[in-house]
Amino acid sequence: MLVRFWGTRGSIAKPGLSTVRYGGNTSCVELRSSSGTLVVLDCGTGAQDLGQALVSSGTSPLHGHMLIGHTHWDHIQGFPFFEPLFKSGNVWHVYGPRGVGTSLRESLAGQMQSIYFPITLKDLGATLHYHDLVEGTLEVGDIRVTTQYLNHPALTLGYRLEADGVTVVYSTDHEPHASPRGGIEAPLAGQDERHARFLADADLVIHDAQYMASEFPAKRGWGHCTVEYAVQAAVSVGVRRLALFHHDPMRNDEAVDRLVAAARDLVAQARGATEVFAAAEGQVLELNRSSAVRPWVESREETARTDPALNLSVRSVLLAVADPLVGQTLGDAVTYDGLRLVRVQDGNAIPSMIRSERFSLILLQHGLKDFDALQFCRSLRGDPAAIDRDLPIVLVRTEESPAEQQAEAEAGVTDWLIWPFSEEYARTRIHAWVLREACRWKSAALPADEERRLLALHQSGVLDTEPEERFDRYTRIAAALFDVPIALVSLVDGDRQWFKSRRGLDASETDRDRAFCAHAILSNEVMQVPDALADDRFADNPLVTGEPRVRFYAGAPLSLGDGRPVGTLCVADHRARNLDEGQLQLLSDLSKLVERELQKNPSAHMS
Ligand SMILES: [Zn+2]
Ligand SMILES: [Zn+2]
């Protein structure tokens, strides 16, 4: 694997005599796997030279992947100057963290509005594909990429890239969660330990090292870390090489040299084996499969890409804090981007509230009257039946206390916010916690005899035919009988569900992977989902979180005569409901009538 630094500076470009050796351009790193997959990490001003080099290499058309950590200027300013984007025939995939309310594409387009720049995003000649990311894993060519949120005032992702038996982690613009210490005495804990695990056993870690611990107190909240923290994290998890990165614009070459010397001293003190250097513009590293490769333990199954229909505004945050000013700041932070806020003063009401509504996050504080926060955490985590067992719980503290926080972590606290903090700071952290559980819903398994089932459905000739009264009368009856706004005759095709008859729904089909009916055809019984928000299979299904806002569903399977369900007669509501035995029987009875129509030759009814 080949790594080349095109920009190593943080915050603002700093060309000049004082930065000749380490470089003045802002963040941009080129990475290539041995099979030729091209990845560009961040698109700061260094990307201009990289673009020129790629174009003059003569490769045409050019295919590449651009991974953006976040959209602060120093990471995207080279984007409008990256020449490969101007040439038609070139194809670029651009990845970055999914913002709240704003897509990656919109963020990039923002800096190219005509008052800032003469060419707009849509004038670029290359074909661009945008991918909004959350935490998870994705494949980029032959490179496996894992993402993890960093601690920064804008939503920021770190990237762990694995290919050719080599691991590189790109982790810049990250502030320690706990106050960074000068030395390496105490082990990292909580979220800082999680961050270190993200770097574990890497051959190369490119890490934010903008400040020294002595400078840090004045820079708290700016979202950057200290050399000491970067070294500590890297040494603690056996990183082989650590590239100090995102050099402060105030630091000249000699000052960067001193940083490197201090870092090497720390490694020696800790008896670590990590080789430390400061990333320099133009520097090229060739990384080969190391003999001591260990696979990364933390394998993540979930995909890092988000569903574009994912709607955060329906996500709820439960806020239970005693201090009015803390409550005000957090309340504003939650509602700013449209997350739903539920406040509770009486902590003892929390257990029943989380049974009645699905929350994405709980913000708690000690000191609520007659309420033991830790006892609550323990009982929630220990209850195997609780749907929200894994719900993130964040505790607001007025000071750090490693011993107490250790006990809190054992009780099930996910993370901490240390008061005082700004609303902006709280907002970014809240987004990261909420986005972390972005995709919980599951698409249905395929029936065992899927091929024959599809063959029968296609041979029936009913798919994509015009609406017919003989079906519509049943959806009309079902809607009235069960007093629901939505009733459908749905047929589950290879990758879609198509509606032969629909009441209360505009779309004539939806993707199969989000279809309730795809679950319902797995059995010959009526399937009822009394409350989709309380059902793990559907809680954040886009049909639940967005239009048509399905909360209740009941579907009776329809077959073509051989007993294999091909679709359903189903009803749905925006409210939670529960049909009793008698009603479920009626739905089943009605479905038998629809089934009779389905089994008739459709051409006989064309008129
Ligand atoms: Zn930056
Ligand atoms: Zn930044």
Coordinates of C-alpha atoms and ligand atoms in Angstrom, one line a residue:
M1 CA 0.0 0.0 0.0
L2 CA 1.3 3.4 -0.9
V3 CA 0.6 6.6 1.1
R4 CA 1.6 10.1 0.0
F5 CA 1.1 13.3 1.9
W6 CA -0.1 16.3 -0.2
G7 CA -1.2 18.5 2.7
T8 CA -0.4 18.2 6.4
R9 CA -1.3 21.6 7.8
G10 CA -4.3 22.2 10.0
S11 CA -6.8 25.1 10.1
I12 CA -5.4 27.3 7.3
A13 CA -2.8 27.0 4.5
K14 CA 0.6 28.3 5.6
P15 CA 3.0 28.4 2.8
G16 CA 6.4 30.2 3.3
L17 CA 9.9 29.9 4.4
S18 CA 9.1 28.8 7.9
T19 CA 7.1 25.8 6.7
V20 CA 9.2 24.5 3.8
R21 CA 10.1 21.1 5.3
Y22 CA 6.7 20.0 6.7
G23 CA 4.6 22.0 4.1
G24 CA 2.0 24.6 4.1
N25 CA -1.0 23.0 2.4
T26 CA -4.0 21.7 4.4
S27 CA -5.1 18.1 4.8
C28 CA -4.9 15.8 1.8
V29 CA -3.4 12.3 1.7
E30 CA -3.3 9.9 -1.2
L31 CA -3.6 6.2 -0.6
R32 CA -3.3 3.4 -3.2
S33 CA -3.8 -0.4 -2.7
S34 CA -1.6 -2.7 -4.6
S35 CA -4.4 -3.5 -7.0
G36 CA -4.7 0.2 -7.8
T37 CA -7.7 1.4 -5.8
L38 CA -7.2 5.2 -5.4
V39 CA -8.4 6.9 -2.2
V40 CA -8.0 10.6 -1.4
L41 CA -8.3 11.3 2.3
D42 CA -9.6 14.9 2.7
C43 CA -9.5 17.5 0.1
G44 CA -7.7 20.5 1.6
T45 CA -5.5 22.8 -0.5
G46 CA -3.0 19.9 -0.9
A47 CA -5.5 18.4 -3.3
Q48 CA -4.6 20.9 -6.0
D49 CA -1.2 19.4 -6.6
L50 CA -2.5 15.9 -6.3
G51 CA -5.1 16.6 -9.0
Q52 CA -2.4 18.0 -11.3
A53 CA -0.3 14.9 -10.7
L54 CA -3.2 12.6 -11.4
V55 CA -4.1 14.3 -14.7
S56 CA -0.5 14.5 -15.9
S57 CA -0.1 10.8 -15.2
G58 CA -2.2 10.2 -18.3
T59 CA -4.5 7.7 -16.8
S60 CA -7.9 8.2 -18.4
P61 CA -10.6 7.8 -17.4
L62 CA -9.7 8.3 -13.8
H63 CA -11.7 6.5 -11.1
G64 CA -11.2 7.5 -7.5
H65 CA -12.7 7.6 -4.0
M66 CA -12.6 10.7 -1.9
L67 CA -13.1 10.2 1.9
I68 CA -13.9 13.5 3.6
G69 CA -13.5 13.5 7.4
H70 CA -15.7 16.6 7.8
T71 CA -16.5 19.7 5.8
H72 CA -14.5 22.4 7.7
W73 CA -12.7 24.5 5.2
D74 CA -9.2 23.1 5.7
H75 CA -10.5 19.7 4.6
I76 CA -12.5 20.7 1.5
Q77 CA -11.0 23.9 0.1
G78 CA -9.1 22.0 -2.5
F79 CA -12.2 20.4 -3.8
P80 CA -13.1 23.0 -6.4
F81 CA -9.5 23.0 -7.6
F82 CA -9.2 19.2 -8.0
E83 CA -8.7 18.9 -11.7
P84 CA -9.9 15.3 -12.2
L85 CA -13.4 16.4 -11.2
F86 CA -13.6 18.7 -14.3
K87 CA -13.0 16.0 -16.9
S88 CA -16.0 14.1 -18.3
G89 CA -15.5 10.3 -18.3
N90 CA -13.9 10.4 -14.8
V91 CA -15.9 8.8 -12.0
W92 CA -15.4 9.9 -8.4
H93 CA -17.1 8.6 -5.3
V94 CA -17.2 11.1 -2.5
Y95 CA -17.9 9.9 1.0
G96 CA -18.4 12.0 4.2
P97 CA -20.3 12.0 7.4
R98 CA -24.0 12.5 7.1
G99 CA -24.9 15.8 8.5
V100 CA -28.2 16.5 10.2
G101 CA -30.4 18.3 7.8
T102 CA -27.7 18.8 5.2
S103 CA -26.3 16.1 2.9
L104 CA -22.6 15.9 2.0
R105 CA -23.4 17.1 -1.4
E106 CA -25.1 20.2 -0.1
S107 CA -22.2 21.0 2.2
L108 CA -19.8 20.8 -0.7
A109 CA -22.0 22.8 -2.9
G110 CA -22.2 25.5 -0.2
Q111 CA -18.6 26.6 -0.7
M112 CA -19.1 26.7 -4.4
Q113 CA -22.0 29.2 -4.4
S114 CA -21.4 32.0 -6.9
I115 CA -20.4 34.5 -4.3
Y116 CA -17.5 32.3 -3.2
F117 CA -16.5 30.6 -6.4
P118 CA -17.2 30.9 -10.2
I119 CA -18.0 27.3 -11.0
T120 CA -20.8 25.4 -9.3
L121 CA -20.9 21.7 -8.4
K122 CA -23.2 20.8 -11.2
D123 CA -20.8 22.2 -13.8
L124 CA -18.1 19.6 -12.9
G125 CA -17.6 17.3 -15.9
A126 CA -16.8 14.1 -14.0
T127 CA -19.6 11.8 -12.8
L128 CA -19.8 12.2 -9.0
H129 CA -21.5 9.8 -6.6
Y130 CA -22.1 11.0 -3.1
H131 CA -22.2 8.7 -0.1
D132 CA -23.4 10.0 3.3
L133 CA -21.8 7.9 6.0
V134 CA -22.5 6.9 9.6
E135 CA -20.4 4.6 11.8
G136 CA -19.9 1.2 10.2
T137 CA -18.0 -0.7 7.5
L138 CA -18.0 -0.4 3.8
E139 CA -16.0 -1.7 0.8
V140 CA -14.1 0.8 -1.3
G141 CA -12.7 -1.2 -4.2
D142 CA -10.5 -3.8 -2.5
I143 CA -10.1 -1.7 0.6
R144 CA -12.3 -2.3 3.7
V145 CA -13.1 1.0 5.4
T146 CA -14.4 1.3 8.9
T147 CA -15.7 4.6 10.2
Q148 CA -15.9 6.0 13.7
Y149 CA -17.0 9.4 15.0
L150 CA -14.3 11.7 16.3
N151 CA -14.8 14.4 18.9
H152 CA -14.9 17.7 17.0
P153 CA -17.3 20.7 16.8
A154 CA -18.5 19.5 13.4
L155 CA -19.7 15.9 12.9
T156 CA -16.4 14.2 11.9
L157 CA -15.5 10.6 10.9
G158 CA -12.2 8.9 11.3
Y159 CA -11.3 6.2 8.7
R160 CA -9.7 2.9 9.2
L161 CA -8.5 1.4 5.9
E162 CA -7.5 -2.3 5.5
A163 CA -6.0 -3.8 2.4
D164 CA -3.0 -5.9 1.3
G165 CA -2.7 -7.0 4.9
V166 CA -1.9 -3.5 5.9
T167 CA -3.9 -1.1 8.1
V168 CA -3.9 2.7 7.9
V169 CA -6.0 4.9 10.2
Y170 CA -6.8 8.5 9.3
S171 CA -7.9 10.2 12.4
T172 CA -7.7 14.0 12.4
D173 CA -9.6 16.8 14.1
H174 CA -10.3 15.0 17.3
E175 CA -10.3 16.3 20.9
P176 CA -9.8 14.0 23.9
H177 CA -13.0 13.2 25.7
A178 CA -11.3 13.4 29.1
S179 CA -8.8 16.2 29.9
P180 CA -5.5 15.2 28.4
R181 CA -2.7 14.6 30.8
G182 CA 0.9 15.4 30.2
G183 CA 2.3 11.9 30.6
I184 CA 1.2 8.4 30.0
E185 CA 0.6 7.3 33.6
A186 CA -3.1 6.3 33.7
P187 CA -4.8 4.3 31.0
L188 CA -7.3 5.8 28.6
A189 CA -10.9 5.2 29.7
G190 CA -14.4 5.3 28.2
Q191 CA -14.7 7.0 24.9
D192 CA -11.0 7.7 24.8
E193 CA -10.3 4.0 25.1
R194 CA -12.8 3.3 22.4
H195 CA -10.9 5.8 20.2
A196 CA -7.6 4.0 20.9
R197 CA -9.2 0.7 20.0
F198 CA -10.1 2.2 16.6
L199 CA -6.3 2.6 16.0
A200 CA -5.4 -0.8 17.3
D201 CA -2.5 -2.7 15.7
A202 CA -2.4 -0.3 12.7
D203 CA 0.7 -0.1 10.6
L204 CA 0.3 3.6 10.2
V205 CA -1.9 6.1 12.1
I206 CA -2.2 9.6 10.7
H207 CA -3.3 11.5 13.8
D208 CA -4.3 15.1 14.8
A209 CA -1.5 16.4 17.0
Q210 CA -2.1 20.1 16.8
Y211 CA -1.3 21.1 20.4
M212 CA 0.9 20.3 23.3
A213 CA -0.7 19.4 26.6
S214 CA 0.7 22.7 28.0
E215 CA -1.2 24.7 25.3
F216 CA -4.4 22.7 25.6
P217 CA -6.3 24.5 28.4
A218 CA -6.7 27.6 26.2
K219 CA -7.8 25.4 23.2
R220 CA -10.4 23.2 24.9
G221 CA -13.5 22.9 22.8
W222 CA -11.7 23.6 19.5
G223 CA -11.8 19.9 18.6
H224 CA -8.1 19.0 18.4
C225 CA -5.8 16.9 20.4
T226 CA -2.4 17.0 21.9
V227 CA 0.7 15.2 20.9
E228 CA 0.7 13.5 24.3
Y229 CA -2.8 12.0 23.7
A230 CA -2.0 10.8 20.2
V231 CA 1.2 9.1 21.5
Q232 CA -0.6 7.6 24.4
A233 CA -3.4 6.2 22.3
A234 CA -1.1 4.8 19.7
V235 CA 1.4 3.2 22.1
S236 CA -1.4 1.7 24.2
V237 CA -2.7 -0.3 21.3
G238 CA 0.5 -1.3 19.5
V239 CA 0.5 1.1 16.6
R240 CA 3.7 0.6 14.5
R241 CA 4.1 4.1 13.0
L242 CA 2.4 7.3 14.1
A243 CA 2.4 10.3 11.8
L244 CA 1.7 13.6 13.6
F245 CA -0.6 15.5 11.4
H246 CA -2.7 18.7 11.1
H247 CA 0.2 20.9 12.2
D248 CA -0.8 24.1 13.8
P249 CA -0.3 27.1 11.4
M250 CA 1.5 28.9 14.2
R251 CA 4.2 26.2 14.3
N252 CA 7.3 26.6 12.1
D253 CA 9.5 23.7 11.0
E254 CA 11.7 23.9 14.1
A255 CA 8.7 23.9 16.4
V256 CA 7.4 20.7 14.6
D257 CA 10.8 19.2 15.2
R258 CA 10.5 19.9 18.9
L259 CA 7.1 18.2 18.9
V260 CA 8.5 15.1 17.3
A261 CA 11.3 15.0 19.9
A262 CA 8.9 15.4 22.8
A263 CA 6.7 12.6 21.3
R264 CA 9.7 10.2 21.0
D265 CA 10.6 10.9 24.6
L266 CA 7.1 9.9 25.6
V267 CA 7.3 6.7 23.6
A268 CA 10.5 5.9 25.3
Q269 CA 9.1 6.6 28.8
A270 CA 6.2 4.3 28.1
R271 CA 8.6 1.7 26.7
G272 CA 6.6 1.6 23.6
A273 CA 7.7 0.5 20.1
T274 CA 5.8 3.0 18.1
E275 CA 7.9 5.0 15.6
V276 CA 6.8 8.6 15.6
F277 CA 7.4 11.2 12.9
A278 CA 5.7 14.4 11.7
A279 CA 3.9 14.0 8.3
A280 CA 5.6 16.2 5.7
E281 CA 4.2 17.4 2.4
G282 CA 5.6 15.2 -0.4
Q283 CA 6.5 12.4 1.9
V284 CA 5.8 8.9 0.4
L285 CA 5.5 5.7 2.5
E286 CA 5.4 2.2 1.1
L287 CA 3.7 -0.1 3.6
N288 CA 4.1 -3.8 3.3
R289 CA 2.2 -6.7 4.9
S290 CA 3.7 -7.0 8.3
S291 CA 4.7 -10.4 9.7
A292 CA 2.7 -9.7 12.8
V293 CA -0.7 -8.9 11.3
R294 CA -3.5 -9.5 13.7
P295 CA -7.0 -9.1 12.4
W296 CA -8.9 -6.3 14.0
V297 CA -11.1 -7.7 16.8
E298 CA -13.9 -5.2 16.6
S299 CA -15.7 -6.5 13.5
R300 CA -18.7 -4.4 12.5
E301 CA -21.4 -6.0 10.5
E302 CA -23.6 -3.0 9.9
T303 CA -23.2 -0.9 6.9
A304 CA -21.6 2.5 7.1
R305 CA -23.9 4.0 4.4
T306 CA -27.1 5.7 5.4
D307 CA -30.4 5.4 3.8
P308 CA -31.1 8.7 2.1
A309 CA -34.7 8.5 3.4
L310 CA -33.5 8.3 7.0
N311 CA -35.3 11.1 8.8
L312 CA -33.7 12.3 11.9
S313 CA -36.6 14.6 12.8
V314 CA -38.6 11.8 14.1
R315 CA -35.9 10.6 16.5
S316 CA -36.5 11.4 20.2
V317 CA -34.2 12.3 23.0
L318 CA -35.2 11.9 26.6
L319 CA -33.8 14.6 28.8
A320 CA -33.9 14.2 32.6
V321 CA -31.6 16.7 34.3
A322 CA -32.0 18.5 37.6
D323 CA -30.0 21.7 36.8
P324 CA -32.2 24.3 34.9
L325 CA -29.3 25.8 33.0
V326 CA -28.0 22.4 31.9
G327 CA -31.5 21.5 30.9
Q328 CA -31.9 24.7 28.9
T329 CA -28.6 24.2 27.0
L330 CA -29.2 20.6 26.3
G331 CA -32.9 21.2 25.3
D332 CA -31.8 23.9 22.8
A333 CA -29.1 21.5 21.5
V334 CA -31.6 18.7 20.9
T335 CA -34.2 20.7 19.2
Y336 CA -31.9 22.9 17.1
D337 CA -31.9 20.4 14.2
G338 CA -35.4 19.0 14.7
L339 CA -34.7 16.1 17.0
R340 CA -37.8 15.6 19.2
L341 CA -37.2 16.5 22.8
V342 CA -39.0 14.9 25.7
R343 CA -38.3 16.4 29.1
V344 CA -39.0 14.6 32.3
Q345 CA -38.6 16.0 35.8
D346 CA -39.5 12.8 37.7
G347 CA -36.8 10.2 37.1
N348 CA -39.1 7.4 38.2
A349 CA -41.3 8.1 35.2
I350 CA -38.4 7.2 32.8
P351 CA -39.0 3.4 32.8
S352 CA -42.6 3.7 31.7
M353 CA -41.7 6.4 29.2
I354 CA -39.2 4.2 27.4
R355 CA -41.7 1.4 27.2
S356 CA -44.2 3.7 25.5
E357 CA -41.9 5.5 23.1
R358 CA -38.7 4.5 21.3
F359 CA -35.9 6.9 22.2
S360 CA -32.5 7.3 20.5
L361 CA -30.7 8.8 23.5
I362 CA -31.2 9.5 27.2
L363 CA -29.5 12.5 28.8
L364 CA -29.3 12.0 32.5
Q365 CA -27.9 13.8 35.5
H366 CA -27.4 12.7 39.1
G367 CA -29.6 14.5 41.6
L368 CA -33.1 14.0 40.3
K369 CA -35.4 13.8 43.2
D370 CA -35.9 10.2 44.6
F371 CA -34.2 8.7 41.6
D372 CA -31.0 6.6 41.4
A373 CA -29.6 7.1 37.9
L374 CA -27.2 4.2 38.2
Q375 CA -29.8 1.8 39.6
F376 CA -31.9 2.7 36.5
C377 CA -29.0 2.0 34.2
R378 CA -28.3 -1.3 35.8
S379 CA -31.9 -2.5 35.6
L380 CA -32.3 -1.4 31.9
R381 CA -29.1 -3.1 30.8
G382 CA -29.9 -6.2 32.8
D383 CA -33.4 -6.7 31.4
P384 CA -33.1 -9.1 28.4
A385 CA -36.7 -8.3 27.3
A386 CA -36.1 -4.5 27.1
I387 CA -36.2 -3.3 23.5
D388 CA -34.1 -0.3 24.5
R389 CA -31.5 -2.3 26.3
D390 CA -28.7 -0.8 24.2
L391 CA -30.1 2.7 24.2
P392 CA -27.2 5.2 24.8
I393 CA -27.3 6.8 28.2
V394 CA -25.2 9.9 28.6
L395 CA -24.6 11.3 32.1
V396 CA -24.0 15.0 32.7
R397 CA -21.3 15.6 35.3
T398 CA -19.9 18.8 36.7
E399 CA -16.4 17.4 37.0
E400 CA -14.4 14.4 35.8
S401 CA -13.8 11.6 38.3
P402 CA -12.1 8.5 36.9
A403 CA -13.1 6.3 39.9
E404 CA -16.8 7.4 39.8
Q405 CA -16.9 7.2 36.0
Q406 CA -15.5 3.7 36.2
A407 CA -18.4 2.7 38.4
E408 CA -20.9 4.5 36.2
A409 CA -19.5 2.7 33.1
E410 CA -20.0 -0.6 34.9
A411 CA -23.6 0.3 35.6
G412 CA -24.2 0.9 31.9
V413 CA -23.5 4.6 31.3
T414 CA -22.4 5.0 27.7
D415 CA -20.7 8.4 27.8
W416 CA -20.4 11.7 29.7
L417 CA -20.8 15.4 29.1
I418 CA -18.8 17.5 31.5
W419 CA -20.5 20.8 32.4
P420 CA -20.0 23.6 31.4
F421 CA -20.2 23.1 27.7
S422 CA -21.6 25.2 24.8
E423 CA -24.8 24.4 23.0
E424 CA -22.8 23.8 19.8
Y425 CA -20.5 21.3 21.5
A426 CA -23.5 19.4 22.9
R427 CA -25.2 19.4 19.5
T428 CA -22.3 17.6 17.8
R429 CA -22.0 15.0 20.5
I430 CA -25.8 14.4 20.5
H431 CA -25.8 13.9 16.8
A432 CA -23.0 11.4 17.0
W433 CA -24.8 9.4 19.6
V434 CA -28.1 9.5 17.7
L435 CA -26.6 8.7 14.3
R436 CA -24.6 5.8 15.8
E437 CA -27.8 3.8 15.9
A438 CA -28.9 5.0 12.5
C439 CA -30.0 1.7 11.0
R440 CA -31.6 -0.9 13.1
W441 CA -34.4 -2.1 10.9
K442 CA -34.0 -5.4 9.1
S443 CA -35.2 -6.5 5.7
A444 CA -37.0 -9.8 5.5
A445 CA -35.3 -13.1 4.7
L446 CA -36.2 -14.7 1.3
P447 CA -38.7 -17.5 1.4
A448 CA -37.0 -20.9 0.9
D449 CA -38.7 -21.5 -2.5
E450 CA -38.3 -17.9 -3.7
E451 CA -37.5 -18.9 -7.4
R452 CA -40.7 -20.9 -7.8
R453 CA -42.7 -18.4 -5.9
L454 CA -41.5 -15.6 -8.3
L455 CA -42.1 -17.8 -11.3
A456 CA -45.7 -18.4 -10.2
L457 CA -46.3 -14.7 -9.6
H458 CA -44.9 -13.7 -12.9
Q459 CA -46.8 -16.3 -14.8
S460 CA -50.0 -15.1 -13.2
G461 CA -49.7 -12.0 -15.3
V462 CA -51.2 -9.7 -12.6
L463 CA -48.1 -7.6 -12.0
D464 CA -48.3 -4.0 -13.4
T465 CA -51.9 -4.4 -14.6
E466 CA -54.4 -1.6 -14.2
P467 CA -56.4 -1.2 -11.0
E468 CA -59.6 -3.2 -11.0
E469 CA -62.8 -2.8 -9.1
R470 CA -62.9 -6.5 -8.1
F471 CA -59.8 -5.8 -5.9
D472 CA -60.5 -2.2 -5.0
R473 CA -63.8 -3.2 -3.3
Y474 CA -61.9 -5.3 -0.8
T475 CA -59.4 -2.6 0.2
R476 CA -62.4 -0.3 0.6
I477 CA -64.1 -2.8 2.8
A478 CA -60.9 -3.5 4.8
A479 CA -60.2 0.2 5.5
A480 CA -63.8 0.8 6.7
L481 CA -64.0 -2.5 8.7
F482 CA -60.8 -1.9 10.7
D483 CA -61.1 1.9 10.6
V484 CA -57.6 2.4 9.1
P485 CA -56.4 5.0 6.6
I486 CA -54.3 2.4 4.6
A487 CA -55.4 -0.8 3.0
L488 CA -53.5 -2.6 0.2
V489 CA -53.4 -5.7 -2.0
S490 CA -49.6 -6.0 -2.1
L491 CA -47.6 -8.5 -4.3
V492 CA -44.0 -9.1 -3.3
D493 CA -41.9 -9.2 -6.5
G494 CA -38.1 -9.8 -6.7
D495 CA -37.0 -6.4 -5.5
R496 CA -40.2 -4.5 -4.9
Q497 CA -43.7 -4.8 -3.5
W498 CA -46.3 -3.7 -6.1
F499 CA -49.8 -2.8 -5.2
K500 CA -52.7 -4.3 -7.2
S501 CA -55.0 -2.2 -5.1
R502 CA -54.2 0.7 -2.8
R503 CA -56.2 2.9 -0.5
G504 CA -54.5 5.8 1.4
L505 CA -51.2 5.4 -0.4
D506 CA -49.9 7.3 -3.4
A507 CA -46.9 5.1 -4.4
S508 CA -47.7 2.2 -6.6
E509 CA -44.7 0.2 -5.3
T510 CA -41.9 0.4 -2.7
D511 CA -38.6 -1.3 -2.3
R512 CA -38.9 -4.9 -1.1
D513 CA -36.1 -4.5 1.5
R514 CA -38.3 -2.1 3.6
A515 CA -41.6 -3.9 2.9
F516 CA -43.6 -5.2 5.9
C517 CA -45.3 -7.6 3.5
A518 CA -42.0 -9.2 2.7
H519 CA -42.0 -10.4 6.3
A520 CA -45.7 -11.3 6.2
I521 CA -45.3 -13.7 3.2
L522 CA -42.9 -15.8 5.3
S523 CA -45.8 -17.5 7.0
N524 CA -49.3 -18.6 6.2
E525 CA -50.7 -16.8 9.3
V526 CA -51.8 -13.2 9.6
M527 CA -48.9 -11.0 10.7
Q528 CA -49.7 -8.2 13.1
V529 CA -47.3 -5.4 14.2
P530 CA -49.2 -3.5 16.9
D531 CA -46.6 -0.8 17.3
A532 CA -43.8 -0.5 14.7
L533 CA -41.8 1.8 16.9
A534 CA -41.6 -0.8 19.5
D535 CA -40.6 -3.5 17.1
D536 CA -36.9 -3.9 16.4
R537 CA -37.6 -5.1 12.8
F538 CA -39.3 -1.9 11.9
A539 CA -38.6 0.9 14.4
D540 CA -36.5 3.0 12.1
N541 CA -37.7 1.5 8.8
P542 CA -38.1 4.5 6.4
L543 CA -41.8 3.7 6.0
V544 CA -42.1 4.2 9.8
T545 CA -39.8 7.2 10.3
G546 CA -41.0 8.9 7.1
E547 CA -44.0 8.8 4.9
P548 CA -46.4 7.1 5.1
R549 CA -45.6 6.8 8.8
V550 CA -46.7 3.3 9.4
R551 CA -47.2 2.6 13.1
F552 CA -49.6 -0.3 13.0
Y553 CA -49.6 -3.1 10.4
A554 CA -51.6 -6.3 9.9
G555 CA -51.2 -8.5 6.7
A556 CA -52.9 -11.7 5.7
P557 CA -50.9 -13.7 3.1
L558 CA -52.3 -14.3 -0.4
S559 CA -51.3 -17.4 -2.4
L560 CA -51.9 -18.4 -6.0
G561 CA -53.3 -21.8 -5.2
D562 CA -50.1 -23.8 -4.4
G563 CA -50.0 -22.5 -0.9
R564 CA -47.0 -20.2 -1.4
P565 CA -47.7 -16.7 -0.3
V566 CA -47.0 -14.1 -3.1
G567 CA -48.4 -11.1 -1.3
T568 CA -50.9 -9.9 1.3
L569 CA -54.1 -8.1 1.9
C570 CA -52.9 -5.7 4.5
V571 CA -54.1 -2.7 6.6
A572 CA -52.0 0.0 8.3
D573 CA -52.4 2.9 10.5
H574 CA -50.5 5.9 11.8
R575 CA -51.4 5.0 15.3
A576 CA -50.5 2.0 17.4
R577 CA -53.3 -0.6 17.3
N578 CA -54.1 -4.1 18.3
L579 CA -56.6 -6.2 16.4
D580 CA -58.3 -8.9 18.6
E581 CA -58.7 -12.5 17.6
G582 CA -62.1 -11.9 15.9
Q583 CA -60.7 -9.0 13.8
L584 CA -57.7 -11.0 12.7
Q585 CA -60.1 -13.8 11.6
L586 CA -62.1 -11.2 9.6
L587 CA -58.9 -10.0 7.9
S588 CA -58.0 -13.6 7.1
D589 CA -61.6 -14.2 5.7
L590 CA -61.4 -11.2 3.5
S591 CA -58.0 -12.3 2.2
K592 CA -59.5 -15.6 1.0
L593 CA -61.9 -13.6 -1.1
V594 CA -59.1 -11.5 -2.6
E595 CA -57.2 -14.7 -3.2
R596 CA -60.1 -16.1 -5.3
E597 CA -59.9 -13.0 -7.5
L598 CA -56.1 -13.3 -7.8
Q599 CA -56.4 -17.0 -8.9
K600 CA -58.8 -16.1 -11.7
N601 CA -57.3 -15.5 -15.1
P602 CA -56.8 -11.7 -15.2
S603 CA -57.3 -11.4 -19.0
A604 CA -60.9 -12.6 -18.5
H605 CA -61.6 -9.5 -16.5
M606 CA -60.1 -6.9 -18.9
S607 CA -62.8 -4.8 -20.2
Ligands
ZN1 ZN -9.0 20.7 10.4
ZN2 ZN -12.3 20.9 11.8

